[in-house]
């Protein structure tokens, strides 16, 4: 794990509401997991309104990344360690 800027990532959407973020993540993911606010990815606590959904597709993470003063983005990140962390610690959802 590490800083998002140092990883291979793609931005799917910008300035989303948390509800919009959940809908986008659900539609783009083959696996979905619910995690609590504060769940850490890339050593950063996720910010949001529960339920926070993290998706996995093609062994990549899809999640809402909120940067204070910049808004919420949906990112797709190549992070094999993060994928395993979510599978071990997240609650699978449909």
PDB file of C-alpha atoms in Angstrom:
ATOM      1  CA  UNK A   1       0.000   0.000   0.000  1.00  0.00           C
ATOM      2  CA  UNK A   2       1.033   3.589  -0.438  1.00  0.00           C
ATOM      3  CA  UNK A   3      -0.015   7.017  -1.637  1.00  0.00           C
ATOM      4  CA  UNK A   4      -2.718   7.083  -4.330  1.00  0.00           C
ATOM      5  CA  UNK A   5      -0.661   9.450  -6.480  1.00  0.00           C
ATOM      6  CA  UNK A   6       2.139   6.857  -6.585  1.00  0.00           C
ATOM      7  CA  UNK A   7      -0.147   4.055  -7.802  1.00  0.00           C
ATOM      8  CA  UNK A   8      -1.742   3.176 -11.130  1.00  0.00           C
ATOM      9  CA  UNK A   9      -5.256   4.572 -10.878  1.00  0.00           C
ATOM     10  CA  UNK A  10      -8.154   5.836 -12.961  1.00  0.00           C
ATOM     11  CA  UNK A  11     -10.852   8.328 -11.972  1.00  0.00           C
ATOM     12  CA  UNK A  12     -14.348   7.139 -12.942  1.00  0.00           C
ATOM     13  CA  UNK A  13     -16.280  10.110 -11.554  1.00  0.00           C
ATOM     14  CA  UNK A  14     -15.683  13.420  -9.767  1.00  0.00           C
ATOM     15  CA  UNK A  15     -17.692  15.432  -7.235  1.00  0.00           C
ATOM     16  CA  UNK A  16     -20.158  12.621  -6.484  1.00  0.00           C
ATOM     17  CA  UNK A  17     -22.535  12.396  -3.573  1.00  0.00           C
ATOM     18  CA  UNK A  18     -21.984   9.368  -1.337  1.00  0.00           C
ATOM     19  CA  UNK A  19     -25.213   7.848  -2.693  1.00  0.00           C
ATOM     20  CA  UNK A  20     -24.059   8.334  -6.300  1.00  0.00           C
ATOM     21  CA  UNK A  21     -20.698   6.835  -5.379  1.00  0.00           C
ATOM     22  CA  UNK A  22     -22.345   3.676  -4.008  1.00  0.00           C
ATOM     23  CA  UNK A  23     -24.428   3.295  -7.184  1.00  0.00           C
ATOM     24  CA  UNK A  24     -21.407   3.702  -9.476  1.00  0.00           C
ATOM     25  CA  UNK A  25     -19.292   1.287  -7.434  1.00  0.00           C
ATOM     26  CA  UNK A  26     -22.071  -1.332  -7.403  1.00  0.00           C
ATOM     27  CA  UNK A  27     -22.524  -1.075 -11.184  1.00  0.00           C
ATOM     28  CA  UNK A  28     -18.802  -1.384 -11.977  1.00  0.00           C
ATOM     29  CA  UNK A  29     -17.854  -4.187  -9.548  1.00  0.00           C
ATOM     30  CA  UNK A  30     -18.022  -7.964  -9.685  1.00  0.00           C
ATOM     31  CA  UNK A  31     -17.416  -8.223  -5.916  1.00  0.00           C
ATOM     32  CA  UNK A  32     -18.780  -5.743  -3.375  1.00  0.00           C
ATOM     33  CA  UNK A  33     -17.890  -5.263   0.287  1.00  0.00           C
ATOM     34  CA  UNK A  34     -19.287  -3.010   2.993  1.00  0.00           C
ATOM     35  CA  UNK A  35     -16.805  -1.341   5.352  1.00  0.00           C
ATOM     36  CA  UNK A  36     -17.219   1.201   8.161  1.00  0.00           C
ATOM     37  CA  UNK A  37     -16.141   4.846   7.861  1.00  0.00           C
ATOM     38  CA  UNK A  38     -12.502   5.012   8.906  1.00  0.00           C
ATOM     39  CA  UNK A  39     -11.609   1.756   7.111  1.00  0.00           C
ATOM     40  CA  UNK A  40      -8.052   2.190   5.836  1.00  0.00           C
ATOM     41  CA  UNK A  41      -6.869   1.835   2.259  1.00  0.00           C
ATOM     42  CA  UNK A  42      -3.436   3.063   1.200  1.00  0.00           C
ATOM     43  CA  UNK A  43      -2.883   3.986   4.858  1.00  0.00           C
ATOM     44  CA  UNK A  44      -5.704   6.573   4.659  1.00  0.00           C
ATOM     45  CA  UNK A  45      -9.028   6.351   6.491  1.00  0.00           C
ATOM     46  CA  UNK A  46     -12.036   6.394   4.172  1.00  0.00           C
ATOM     47  CA  UNK A  47     -14.513   9.203   4.739  1.00  0.00           C
ATOM     48  CA  UNK A  48     -18.203   8.848   3.994  1.00  0.00           C
ATOM     49  CA  UNK A  49     -21.774   8.174   4.996  1.00  0.00           C
ATOM     50  CA  UNK A  50     -22.482   4.495   5.736  1.00  0.00           C
ATOM     51  CA  UNK A  51     -22.736   2.108   4.121  1.00  0.00           C
ATOM     52  CA  UNK A  52     -19.340   2.542   2.467  1.00  0.00           C
ATOM     53  CA  UNK A  53     -19.013   0.145  -0.451  1.00  0.00           C
ATOM     54  CA  UNK A  54     -15.720  -1.011  -1.927  1.00  0.00           C
ATOM     55  CA  UNK A  55     -15.853  -2.921  -5.176  1.00  0.00           C
ATOM     56  CA  UNK A  56     -13.432  -5.288  -6.838  1.00  0.00           C
ATOM     57  CA  UNK A  57     -13.257  -5.910 -10.593  1.00  0.00           C
ATOM     58  CA  UNK A  58     -10.380  -7.529 -12.481  1.00  0.00           C
ATOM     59  CA  UNK A  59      -8.423  -7.638  -9.198  1.00  0.00           C
ATOM     60  CA  UNK A  60      -8.603  -3.831  -8.896  1.00  0.00           C
ATOM     61  CA  UNK A  61     -10.245  -1.792  -6.135  1.00  0.00           C
ATOM     62  CA  UNK A  62     -13.115   0.569  -6.949  1.00  0.00           C
ATOM     63  CA  UNK A  63     -14.009   2.969  -4.158  1.00  0.00           C
ATOM     64  CA  UNK A  64     -14.993   6.487  -3.180  1.00  0.00           C
ATOM     65  CA  UNK A  65     -12.035   8.634  -2.206  1.00  0.00           C
ATOM     66  CA  UNK A  66     -12.960  11.880  -0.470  1.00  0.00           C
ATOM     67  CA  UNK A  67     -10.338  14.580  -0.395  1.00  0.00           C
ATOM     68  CA  UNK A  68     -11.362  17.426   1.933  1.00  0.00           C
ATOM     69  CA  UNK A  69     -11.922  20.683   0.025  1.00  0.00           C
ATOM     70  CA  UNK A  70     -11.825  18.782  -3.299  1.00  0.00           C
ATOM     71  CA  UNK A  71     -14.839  16.459  -3.117  1.00  0.00           C
ATOM     72  CA  UNK A  72     -15.493  12.767  -3.619  1.00  0.00           C
ATOM     73  CA  UNK A  73     -14.008  10.813  -6.510  1.00  0.00           C
ATOM     74  CA  UNK A  74     -14.590   7.243  -7.649  1.00  0.00           C
ATOM     75  CA  UNK A  75     -11.209   5.662  -8.286  1.00  0.00           C
ATOM     76  CA  UNK A  76     -10.053   2.347  -9.718  1.00  0.00           C
ATOM     77  CA  UNK A  77      -6.706   1.352  -8.220  1.00  0.00           C
ATOM     78  CA  UNK A  78      -4.338  -1.514  -8.956  1.00  0.00           C
ATOM     79  CA  UNK A  79      -3.514  -2.600  -5.408  1.00  0.00           C
ATOM     80  CA  UNK A  80      -3.265  -6.396  -4.894  1.00  0.00           C
ATOM     81  CA  UNK A  81      -2.515  -5.950  -1.185  1.00  0.00           C
ATOM     82  CA  UNK A  82      -5.567  -3.693  -0.804  1.00  0.00           C
ATOM     83  CA  UNK A  83      -7.768  -6.221  -2.625  1.00  0.00           C
ATOM     84  CA  UNK A  84      -6.769  -8.929  -0.135  1.00  0.00           C
ATOM     85  CA  UNK A  85      -7.252  -6.521   2.795  1.00  0.00           C
ATOM     86  CA  UNK A  86     -10.819  -5.763   1.660  1.00  0.00           C
ATOM     87  CA  UNK A  87     -11.631  -9.442   1.077  1.00  0.00           C
ATOM     88  CA  UNK A  88     -10.358 -10.337   4.565  1.00  0.00           C
ATOM     89  CA  UNK A  89     -11.931  -7.445   6.466  1.00  0.00           C
ATOM     90  CA  UNK A  90     -14.956  -6.245   4.496  1.00  0.00           C
ATOM     91  CA  UNK A  91     -18.478  -7.657   4.719  1.00  0.00           C
ATOM     92  CA  UNK A  92     -19.528  -9.185   1.355  1.00  0.00           C
ATOM     93  CA  UNK A  93     -22.731  -7.652  -0.050  1.00  0.00           C
ATOM     94  CA  UNK A  94     -24.809  -8.272  -3.161  1.00  0.00           C
TER      95      UNK A  94
END
